[in-house]
């Protein structure tokens, strides 16, 4: 497992307050602290859904687990971030940071094969991913390659983890 070494900055977007950091392999990552938002459940859902999508051949960034210890959290200068990292000491979900990536927009759509877009759409339907919209595509492009991100809101996977099976339960959570 990787270990968080250098805190770079918090990314003030989304509900999870992602953290840009470097790990002990000298690579940069975007950490989604389990102490934020929906807590550990979001991390579990994101990990499982990402692995499922990767196994199906979808363009999803390979997730990693990064250990955050109490020494690391002291690098955060912002009190909110310090508190969040304090609640997140232990194993956290992260994805590789792609420095030159840009957010997906419909203007970049011509770079994508039609079947890739269809597979992403169908996968989102299968896992009930309600978090991919035109305003929030949760996709980036780097070197003309698309990568999908942020699967923490997949209701189908969340309900499987919670042991819920009925359609009514799925719609009410």
mmCIF file with all atom_site columns, C-alpha atoms in Angstrom:
data_model
loop_
_atom_site.group_PDB
_atom_site.id
_atom_site.type_symbol
_atom_site.label_atom_id
_atom_site.label_alt_id
_atom_site.label_comp_id
_atom_site.label_asym_id
_atom_site.label_entity_id
_atom_site.label_seq_id
_atom_site.pdbx_PDB_ins_code
_atom_site.Cartn_x
_atom_site.Cartn_y
_atom_site.Cartn_z
_atom_site.occupancy
_atom_site.B_iso_or_equiv
_atom_site.pdbx_formal_charge
_atom_site.auth_seq_id
_atom_site.auth_comp_id
_atom_site.auth_asym_id
_atom_site.auth_atom_id
_atom_site.pdbx_PDB_model_num
ATOM 1   C CA . UNK A 1 1   ? 0.000   0.000  0.000   1.00 0.00 ? 1   UNK A CA 1
ATOM 2   C CA . UNK A 1 2   ? 1.162   3.503  -0.775  1.00 0.00 ? 2   UNK A CA 1
ATOM 3   C CA . UNK A 1 3   ? 1.799   6.070  1.929   1.00 0.00 ? 3   UNK A CA 1
ATOM 4   C CA . UNK A 1 4   ? 0.871   9.774  1.734   1.00 0.00 ? 4   UNK A CA 1
ATOM 5   C CA . UNK A 1 5   ? 4.090   11.816 1.960   1.00 0.00 ? 5   UNK A CA 1
ATOM 6   C CA . UNK A 1 6   ? 3.599   15.381 0.684   1.00 0.00 ? 6   UNK A CA 1
ATOM 7   C CA . UNK A 1 7   ? 0.407   17.438 0.906   1.00 0.00 ? 7   UNK A CA 1
ATOM 8   C CA . UNK A 1 8   ? 0.100   19.771 -2.093  1.00 0.00 ? 8   UNK A CA 1
ATOM 9   C CA . UNK A 1 9   ? -3.378  21.291 -1.861  1.00 0.00 ? 9   UNK A CA 1
ATOM 10  C CA . UNK A 1 10  ? -7.041  20.630 -1.388  1.00 0.00 ? 10  UNK A CA 1
ATOM 11  C CA . UNK A 1 11  ? -9.213  20.797 -4.486  1.00 0.00 ? 11  UNK A CA 1
ATOM 12  C CA . UNK A 1 12  ? -12.236 22.914 -3.671  1.00 0.00 ? 12  UNK A CA 1
ATOM 13  C CA . UNK A 1 13  ? -14.652 21.022 -5.878  1.00 0.00 ? 13  UNK A CA 1
ATOM 14  C CA . UNK A 1 14  ? -17.153 18.345 -5.046  1.00 0.00 ? 14  UNK A CA 1
ATOM 15  C CA . UNK A 1 15  ? -18.438 17.261 -1.668  1.00 0.00 ? 15  UNK A CA 1
ATOM 16  C CA . UNK A 1 16  ? -15.459 15.085 -0.744  1.00 0.00 ? 16  UNK A CA 1
ATOM 17  C CA . UNK A 1 17  ? -12.822 17.877 -0.731  1.00 0.00 ? 17  UNK A CA 1
ATOM 18  C CA . UNK A 1 18  ? -10.230 15.858 -2.697  1.00 0.00 ? 18  UNK A CA 1
ATOM 19  C CA . UNK A 1 19  ? -6.567  16.292 -1.776  1.00 0.00 ? 19  UNK A CA 1
ATOM 20  C CA . UNK A 1 20  ? -3.665  16.486 -4.219  1.00 0.00 ? 20  UNK A CA 1
ATOM 21  C CA . UNK A 1 21  ? -0.678  14.709 -2.680  1.00 0.00 ? 21  UNK A CA 1
ATOM 22  C CA . UNK A 1 22  ? 2.486   12.795 -3.459  1.00 0.00 ? 22  UNK A CA 1
ATOM 23  C CA . UNK A 1 23  ? 2.984   9.270  -2.202  1.00 0.00 ? 23  UNK A CA 1
ATOM 24  C CA . UNK A 1 24  ? 6.072   7.245  -1.349  1.00 0.00 ? 24  UNK A CA 1
ATOM 25  C CA . UNK A 1 25  ? 6.342   6.086  -4.989  1.00 0.00 ? 25  UNK A CA 1
ATOM 26  C CA . UNK A 1 26  ? 7.027   9.749  -6.013  1.00 0.00 ? 26  UNK A CA 1
ATOM 27  C CA . UNK A 1 27  ? 3.769   9.899  -7.983  1.00 0.00 ? 27  UNK A CA 1
ATOM 28  C CA . UNK A 1 28  ? 0.922   12.370 -7.439  1.00 0.00 ? 28  UNK A CA 1
ATOM 29  C CA . UNK A 1 29  ? -2.596  11.276 -6.577  1.00 0.00 ? 29  UNK A CA 1
ATOM 30  C CA . UNK A 1 30  ? -6.032  12.697 -5.899  1.00 0.00 ? 30  UNK A CA 1
ATOM 31  C CA . UNK A 1 31  ? -7.092  11.383 -2.499  1.00 0.00 ? 31  UNK A CA 1
ATOM 32  C CA . UNK A 1 32  ? -10.764 11.185 -1.558  1.00 0.00 ? 32  UNK A CA 1
ATOM 33  C CA . UNK A 1 33  ? -10.643 11.218 2.245   1.00 0.00 ? 33  UNK A CA 1
ATOM 34  C CA . UNK A 1 34  ? -13.004 8.694  3.793   1.00 0.00 ? 34  UNK A CA 1
ATOM 35  C CA . UNK A 1 35  ? -13.754 11.206 6.557   1.00 0.00 ? 35  UNK A CA 1
ATOM 36  C CA . UNK A 1 36  ? -15.675 13.419 4.130   1.00 0.00 ? 36  UNK A CA 1
ATOM 37  C CA . UNK A 1 37  ? -19.062 13.321 2.491   1.00 0.00 ? 37  UNK A CA 1
ATOM 38  C CA . UNK A 1 38  ? -20.593 9.893  2.771   1.00 0.00 ? 38  UNK A CA 1
ATOM 39  C CA . UNK A 1 39  ? -17.616 8.448  4.602   1.00 0.00 ? 39  UNK A CA 1
ATOM 40  C CA . UNK A 1 40  ? -16.219 4.984  4.185   1.00 0.00 ? 40  UNK A CA 1
ATOM 41  C CA . UNK A 1 41  ? -19.249 3.807  2.203   1.00 0.00 ? 41  UNK A CA 1
ATOM 42  C CA . UNK A 1 42  ? -18.382 6.198  -0.647  1.00 0.00 ? 42  UNK A CA 1
ATOM 43  C CA . UNK A 1 43  ? -14.850 4.813  -0.767  1.00 0.00 ? 43  UNK A CA 1
ATOM 44  C CA . UNK A 1 44  ? -16.072 1.213  -0.830  1.00 0.00 ? 44  UNK A CA 1
ATOM 45  C CA . UNK A 1 45  ? -18.638 1.936  -3.545  1.00 0.00 ? 45  UNK A CA 1
ATOM 46  C CA . UNK A 1 46  ? -16.102 3.843  -5.624  1.00 0.00 ? 46  UNK A CA 1
ATOM 47  C CA . UNK A 1 47  ? -13.478 1.086  -5.286  1.00 0.00 ? 47  UNK A CA 1
ATOM 48  C CA . UNK A 1 48  ? -15.886 -1.734 -6.201  1.00 0.00 ? 48  UNK A CA 1
ATOM 49  C CA . UNK A 1 49  ? -17.491 0.144  -9.094  1.00 0.00 ? 49  UNK A CA 1
ATOM 50  C CA . UNK A 1 50  ? -14.131 1.227  -10.511 1.00 0.00 ? 50  UNK A CA 1
ATOM 51  C CA . UNK A 1 51  ? -12.794 -2.330 -10.375 1.00 0.00 ? 51  UNK A CA 1
ATOM 52  C CA . UNK A 1 52  ? -15.981 -3.646 -11.993 1.00 0.00 ? 52  UNK A CA 1
ATOM 53  C CA . UNK A 1 53  ? -15.774 -1.088 -14.806 1.00 0.00 ? 53  UNK A CA 1
ATOM 54  C CA . UNK A 1 54  ? -12.071 -1.740 -15.391 1.00 0.00 ? 54  UNK A CA 1
ATOM 55  C CA . UNK A 1 55  ? -12.757 -5.481 -15.606 1.00 0.00 ? 55  UNK A CA 1
ATOM 56  C CA . UNK A 1 56  ? -15.283 -4.705 -18.349 1.00 0.00 ? 56  UNK A CA 1
ATOM 57  C CA . UNK A 1 57  ? -12.664 -2.718 -20.263 1.00 0.00 ? 57  UNK A CA 1
ATOM 58  C CA . UNK A 1 58  ? -14.011 0.759  -19.553 1.00 0.00 ? 58  UNK A CA 1
ATOM 59  C CA . UNK A 1 59  ? -11.603 3.723  -19.461 1.00 0.00 ? 59  UNK A CA 1
ATOM 60  C CA . UNK A 1 60  ? -11.506 4.166  -15.689 1.00 0.00 ? 60  UNK A CA 1
ATOM 61  C CA . UNK A 1 61  ? -8.407  5.324  -13.827 1.00 0.00 ? 61  UNK A CA 1
ATOM 62  C CA . UNK A 1 62  ? -6.916  2.458  -11.804 1.00 0.00 ? 62  UNK A CA 1
ATOM 63  C CA . UNK A 1 63  ? -7.645  3.234  -8.150  1.00 0.00 ? 63  UNK A CA 1
ATOM 64  C CA . UNK A 1 64  ? -5.022  2.884  -5.443  1.00 0.00 ? 64  UNK A CA 1
ATOM 65  C CA . UNK A 1 65  ? -5.126  2.722  -1.676  1.00 0.00 ? 65  UNK A CA 1
ATOM 66  C CA . UNK A 1 66  ? -3.066  5.276  0.208   1.00 0.00 ? 66  UNK A CA 1
ATOM 67  C CA . UNK A 1 67  ? -2.336  5.275  3.914   1.00 0.00 ? 67  UNK A CA 1
ATOM 68  C CA . UNK A 1 68  ? -2.744  8.642  5.616   1.00 0.00 ? 68  UNK A CA 1
ATOM 69  C CA . UNK A 1 69  ? -1.045  8.856  9.003   1.00 0.00 ? 69  UNK A CA 1
ATOM 70  C CA . UNK A 1 70  ? -1.221  11.474 11.724  1.00 0.00 ? 70  UNK A CA 1
ATOM 71  C CA . UNK A 1 71  ? 2.112   13.014 10.659  1.00 0.00 ? 71  UNK A CA 1
ATOM 72  C CA . UNK A 1 72  ? 0.784   13.711 7.155   1.00 0.00 ? 72  UNK A CA 1
ATOM 73  C CA . UNK A 1 73  ? -2.293  15.637 8.313   1.00 0.00 ? 73  UNK A CA 1
ATOM 74  C CA . UNK A 1 74  ? -0.154  18.332 9.957   1.00 0.00 ? 74  UNK A CA 1
ATOM 75  C CA . UNK A 1 75  ? 0.877   19.554 6.490   1.00 0.00 ? 75  UNK A CA 1
ATOM 76  C CA . UNK A 1 76  ? -2.659  20.864 5.928   1.00 0.00 ? 76  UNK A CA 1
ATOM 77  C CA . UNK A 1 77  ? -2.801  24.550 6.881   1.00 0.00 ? 77  UNK A CA 1
ATOM 78  C CA . UNK A 1 78  ? -6.548  25.023 6.431   1.00 0.00 ? 78  UNK A CA 1
ATOM 79  C CA . UNK A 1 79  ? -8.449  24.061 9.631   1.00 0.00 ? 79  UNK A CA 1
ATOM 80  C CA . UNK A 1 80  ? -11.271 22.389 7.672   1.00 0.00 ? 80  UNK A CA 1
ATOM 81  C CA . UNK A 1 81  ? -8.790  20.272 5.713   1.00 0.00 ? 81  UNK A CA 1
ATOM 82  C CA . UNK A 1 82  ? -6.814  19.428 8.857   1.00 0.00 ? 82  UNK A CA 1
ATOM 83  C CA . UNK A 1 83  ? -10.005 18.250 10.576  1.00 0.00 ? 83  UNK A CA 1
ATOM 84  C CA . UNK A 1 84  ? -11.081 16.243 7.522   1.00 0.00 ? 84  UNK A CA 1
ATOM 85  C CA . UNK A 1 85  ? -7.710  14.500 7.277   1.00 0.00 ? 85  UNK A CA 1
ATOM 86  C CA . UNK A 1 86  ? -7.810  13.850 11.020  1.00 0.00 ? 86  UNK A CA 1
ATOM 87  C CA . UNK A 1 87  ? -11.051 11.912 10.468  1.00 0.00 ? 87  UNK A CA 1
ATOM 88  C CA . UNK A 1 88  ? -9.403  10.089 7.545   1.00 0.00 ? 88  UNK A CA 1
ATOM 89  C CA . UNK A 1 89  ? -6.305  8.635  9.201   1.00 0.00 ? 89  UNK A CA 1
ATOM 90  C CA . UNK A 1 90  ? -5.882  5.147  7.752   1.00 0.00 ? 90  UNK A CA 1
ATOM 91  C CA . UNK A 1 91  ? -6.517  3.661  4.319   1.00 0.00 ? 91  UNK A CA 1
ATOM 92  C CA . UNK A 1 92  ? -8.076  5.979  1.730   1.00 0.00 ? 92  UNK A CA 1
ATOM 93  C CA . UNK A 1 93  ? -9.152  5.736  -1.917  1.00 0.00 ? 93  UNK A CA 1
ATOM 94  C CA . UNK A 1 94  ? -7.143  7.660  -4.516  1.00 0.00 ? 94  UNK A CA 1
ATOM 95  C CA . UNK A 1 95  ? -6.629  7.905  -8.263  1.00 0.00 ? 95  UNK A CA 1
ATOM 96  C CA . UNK A 1 96  ? -3.550  8.928  -10.220 1.00 0.00 ? 96  UNK A CA 1
ATOM 97  C CA . UNK A 1 97  ? -3.239  12.659 -10.831 1.00 0.00 ? 97  UNK A CA 1
ATOM 98  C CA . UNK A 1 98  ? -2.981  13.550 -14.505 1.00 0.00 ? 98  UNK A CA 1
ATOM 99  C CA . UNK A 1 99  ? -1.282  16.933 -14.631 1.00 0.00 ? 99  UNK A CA 1
ATOM 100 C CA . UNK A 1 100 ? -2.056  17.853 -18.224 1.00 0.00 ? 100 UNK A CA 1
ATOM 101 C CA . UNK A 1 101 ? -5.625  16.526 -18.292 1.00 0.00 ? 101 UNK A CA 1
ATOM 102 C CA . UNK A 1 102 ? -8.603  18.687 -19.039 1.00 0.00 ? 102 UNK A CA 1
ATOM 103 C CA . UNK A 1 103 ? -12.242 18.218 -18.106 1.00 0.00 ? 103 UNK A CA 1
ATOM 104 C CA . UNK A 1 104 ? -14.357 16.497 -20.711 1.00 0.00 ? 104 UNK A CA 1
ATOM 105 C CA . UNK A 1 105 ? -16.628 18.829 -22.647 1.00 0.00 ? 105 UNK A CA 1
ATOM 106 C CA . UNK A 1 106 ? -18.931 18.225 -25.570 1.00 0.00 ? 106 UNK A CA 1
ATOM 107 C CA . UNK A 1 107 ? -16.461 20.256 -27.658 1.00 0.00 ? 107 UNK A CA 1
ATOM 108 C CA . UNK A 1 108 ? -13.976 17.393 -27.179 1.00 0.00 ? 108 UNK A CA 1
ATOM 109 C CA . UNK A 1 109 ? -16.615 14.791 -27.991 1.00 0.00 ? 109 UNK A CA 1
ATOM 110 C CA . UNK A 1 110 ? -15.371 14.230 -31.534 1.00 0.00 ? 110 UNK A CA 1
ATOM 111 C CA . UNK A 1 111 ? -12.297 12.460 -30.107 1.00 0.00 ? 111 UNK A CA 1
ATOM 112 C CA . UNK A 1 112 ? -14.391 9.642  -28.640 1.00 0.00 ? 112 UNK A CA 1
ATOM 113 C CA . UNK A 1 113 ? -15.493 6.515  -30.448 1.00 0.00 ? 113 UNK A CA 1
ATOM 114 C CA . UNK A 1 114 ? -19.280 6.153  -30.467 1.00 0.00 ? 114 UNK A CA 1
ATOM 115 C CA . UNK A 1 115 ? -19.100 2.688  -28.897 1.00 0.00 ? 115 UNK A CA 1
ATOM 116 C CA . UNK A 1 116 ? -17.022 3.997  -25.941 1.00 0.00 ? 116 UNK A CA 1
ATOM 117 C CA . UNK A 1 117 ? -19.680 6.581  -25.160 1.00 0.00 ? 117 UNK A CA 1
ATOM 118 C CA . UNK A 1 118 ? -22.380 3.906  -25.413 1.00 0.00 ? 118 UNK A CA 1
ATOM 119 C CA . UNK A 1 119 ? -20.510 1.531  -23.064 1.00 0.00 ? 119 UNK A CA 1
ATOM 120 C CA . UNK A 1 120 ? -20.020 4.289  -20.486 1.00 0.00 ? 120 UNK A CA 1
ATOM 121 C CA . UNK A 1 121 ? -23.706 5.169  -20.694 1.00 0.00 ? 121 UNK A CA 1
ATOM 122 C CA . UNK A 1 122 ? -24.781 1.531  -20.317 1.00 0.00 ? 122 UNK A CA 1
ATOM 123 C CA . UNK A 1 123 ? -22.400 0.976  -17.397 1.00 0.00 ? 123 UNK A CA 1
ATOM 124 C CA . UNK A 1 124 ? -23.770 4.070  -15.651 1.00 0.00 ? 124 UNK A CA 1
ATOM 125 C CA . UNK A 1 125 ? -27.283 2.672  -16.122 1.00 0.00 ? 125 UNK A CA 1
ATOM 126 C CA . UNK A 1 126 ? -26.251 -0.733 -14.769 1.00 0.00 ? 126 UNK A CA 1
ATOM 127 C CA . UNK A 1 127 ? -24.682 0.660  -11.591 1.00 0.00 ? 127 UNK A CA 1
ATOM 128 C CA . UNK A 1 128 ? -27.244 3.483  -11.275 1.00 0.00 ? 128 UNK A CA 1
ATOM 129 C CA . UNK A 1 129 ? -24.568 6.182  -11.416 1.00 0.00 ? 129 UNK A CA 1
ATOM 130 C CA . UNK A 1 130 ? -26.585 9.359  -10.902 1.00 0.00 ? 130 UNK A CA 1
ATOM 131 C CA . UNK A 1 131 ? -23.538 11.622 -10.740 1.00 0.00 ? 131 UNK A CA 1
ATOM 132 C CA . UNK A 1 132 ? -22.589 11.855 -14.438 1.00 0.00 ? 132 UNK A CA 1
ATOM 133 C CA . UNK A 1 133 ? -24.383 14.772 -16.099 1.00 0.00 ? 133 UNK A CA 1
ATOM 134 C CA . UNK A 1 134 ? -23.605 17.303 -18.812 1.00 0.00 ? 134 UNK A CA 1
ATOM 135 C CA . UNK A 1 135 ? -22.736 19.851 -16.130 1.00 0.00 ? 135 UNK A CA 1
ATOM 136 C CA . UNK A 1 136 ? -20.736 17.310 -14.129 1.00 0.00 ? 136 UNK A CA 1
ATOM 137 C CA . UNK A 1 137 ? -19.375 14.756 -16.623 1.00 0.00 ? 137 UNK A CA 1
ATOM 138 C CA . UNK A 1 138 ? -16.851 13.196 -14.198 1.00 0.00 ? 138 UNK A CA 1
ATOM 139 C CA . UNK A 1 139 ? -14.539 12.510 -17.104 1.00 0.00 ? 139 UNK A CA 1
ATOM 140 C CA . UNK A 1 140 ? -11.170 13.917 -18.106 1.00 0.00 ? 140 UNK A CA 1
ATOM 141 C CA . UNK A 1 141 ? -9.155  13.794 -21.290 1.00 0.00 ? 141 UNK A CA 1
ATOM 142 C CA . UNK A 1 142 ? -5.398  13.469 -21.389 1.00 0.00 ? 142 UNK A CA 1
ATOM 143 C CA . UNK A 1 143 ? -3.448  12.977 -24.580 1.00 0.00 ? 143 UNK A CA 1
ATOM 144 C CA . UNK A 1 144 ? -6.688  12.352 -26.488 1.00 0.00 ? 144 UNK A CA 1
ATOM 145 C CA . UNK A 1 145 ? -7.624  9.536  -24.102 1.00 0.00 ? 145 UNK A CA 1
ATOM 146 C CA . UNK A 1 146 ? -10.809 9.641  -22.045 1.00 0.00 ? 146 UNK A CA 1
ATOM 147 C CA . UNK A 1 147 ? -10.867 8.600  -18.373 1.00 0.00 ? 147 UNK A CA 1
ATOM 148 C CA . UNK A 1 148 ? -14.007 8.219  -16.253 1.00 0.00 ? 148 UNK A CA 1
ATOM 149 C CA . UNK A 1 149 ? -13.977 9.290  -12.610 1.00 0.00 ? 149 UNK A CA 1
ATOM 150 C CA . UNK A 1 150 ? -16.066 9.391  -9.449  1.00 0.00 ? 150 UNK A CA 1
ATOM 151 C CA . UNK A 1 151 ? -18.254 6.370  -8.949  1.00 0.00 ? 151 UNK A CA 1
ATOM 152 C CA . UNK A 1 152 ? -19.107 7.021  -5.293  1.00 0.00 ? 152 UNK A CA 1
ATOM 153 C CA . UNK A 1 153 ? -22.798 7.674  -6.025  1.00 0.00 ? 153 UNK A CA 1
ATOM 154 C CA . UNK A 1 154 ? -23.667 4.390  -7.718  1.00 0.00 ? 154 UNK A CA 1
ATOM 155 C CA . UNK A 1 155 ? -26.901 3.341  -6.054  1.00 0.00 ? 155 UNK A CA 1
ATOM 156 C CA . UNK A 1 156 ? -26.904 -0.241 -7.345  1.00 0.00 ? 156 UNK A CA 1
ATOM 157 C CA . UNK A 1 157 ? -23.469 -0.980 -5.866  1.00 0.00 ? 157 UNK A CA 1
ATOM 158 C CA . UNK A 1 158 ? -24.257 0.971  -2.683  1.00 0.00 ? 158 UNK A CA 1
ATOM 159 C CA . UNK A 1 159 ? -27.415 -1.087 -2.140  1.00 0.00 ? 159 UNK A CA 1
ATOM 160 C CA . UNK A 1 160 ? -25.616 -4.365 -2.777  1.00 0.00 ? 160 UNK A CA 1
ATOM 161 C CA . UNK A 1 161 ? -23.030 -3.411 -0.152  1.00 0.00 ? 161 UNK A CA 1
ATOM 162 C CA . UNK A 1 162 ? -25.848 -2.443 2.238   1.00 0.00 ? 162 UNK A CA 1
ATOM 163 C CA . UNK A 1 163 ? -27.672 -5.730 1.568   1.00 0.00 ? 163 UNK A CA 1
ATOM 164 C CA . UNK A 1 164 ? -30.719 -4.061 0.018   1.00 0.00 ? 164 UNK A CA 1
ATOM 165 C CA . UNK A 1 165 ? -32.380 -5.929 -2.813  1.00 0.00 ? 165 UNK A CA 1
ATOM 166 C CA . UNK A 1 166 ? -35.817 -4.499 -3.575  1.00 0.00 ? 166 UNK A CA 1
ATOM 167 C CA . UNK A 1 167 ? -36.434 -1.815 -6.144  1.00 0.00 ? 167 UNK A CA 1
ATOM 168 C CA . UNK A 1 168 ? -38.256 0.217  -3.516  1.00 0.00 ? 168 UNK A CA 1
ATOM 169 C CA . UNK A 1 169 ? -35.185 0.258  -1.277  1.00 0.00 ? 169 UNK A CA 1
ATOM 170 C CA . UNK A 1 170 ? -33.011 1.297  -4.205  1.00 0.00 ? 170 UNK A CA 1
ATOM 171 C CA . UNK A 1 171 ? -35.210 4.256  -5.009  1.00 0.00 ? 171 UNK A CA 1
ATOM 172 C CA . UNK A 1 172 ? -35.553 5.447  -1.430  1.00 0.00 ? 172 UNK A CA 1
ATOM 173 C CA . UNK A 1 173 ? -31.849 5.592  -0.485  1.00 0.00 ? 173 UNK A CA 1
#
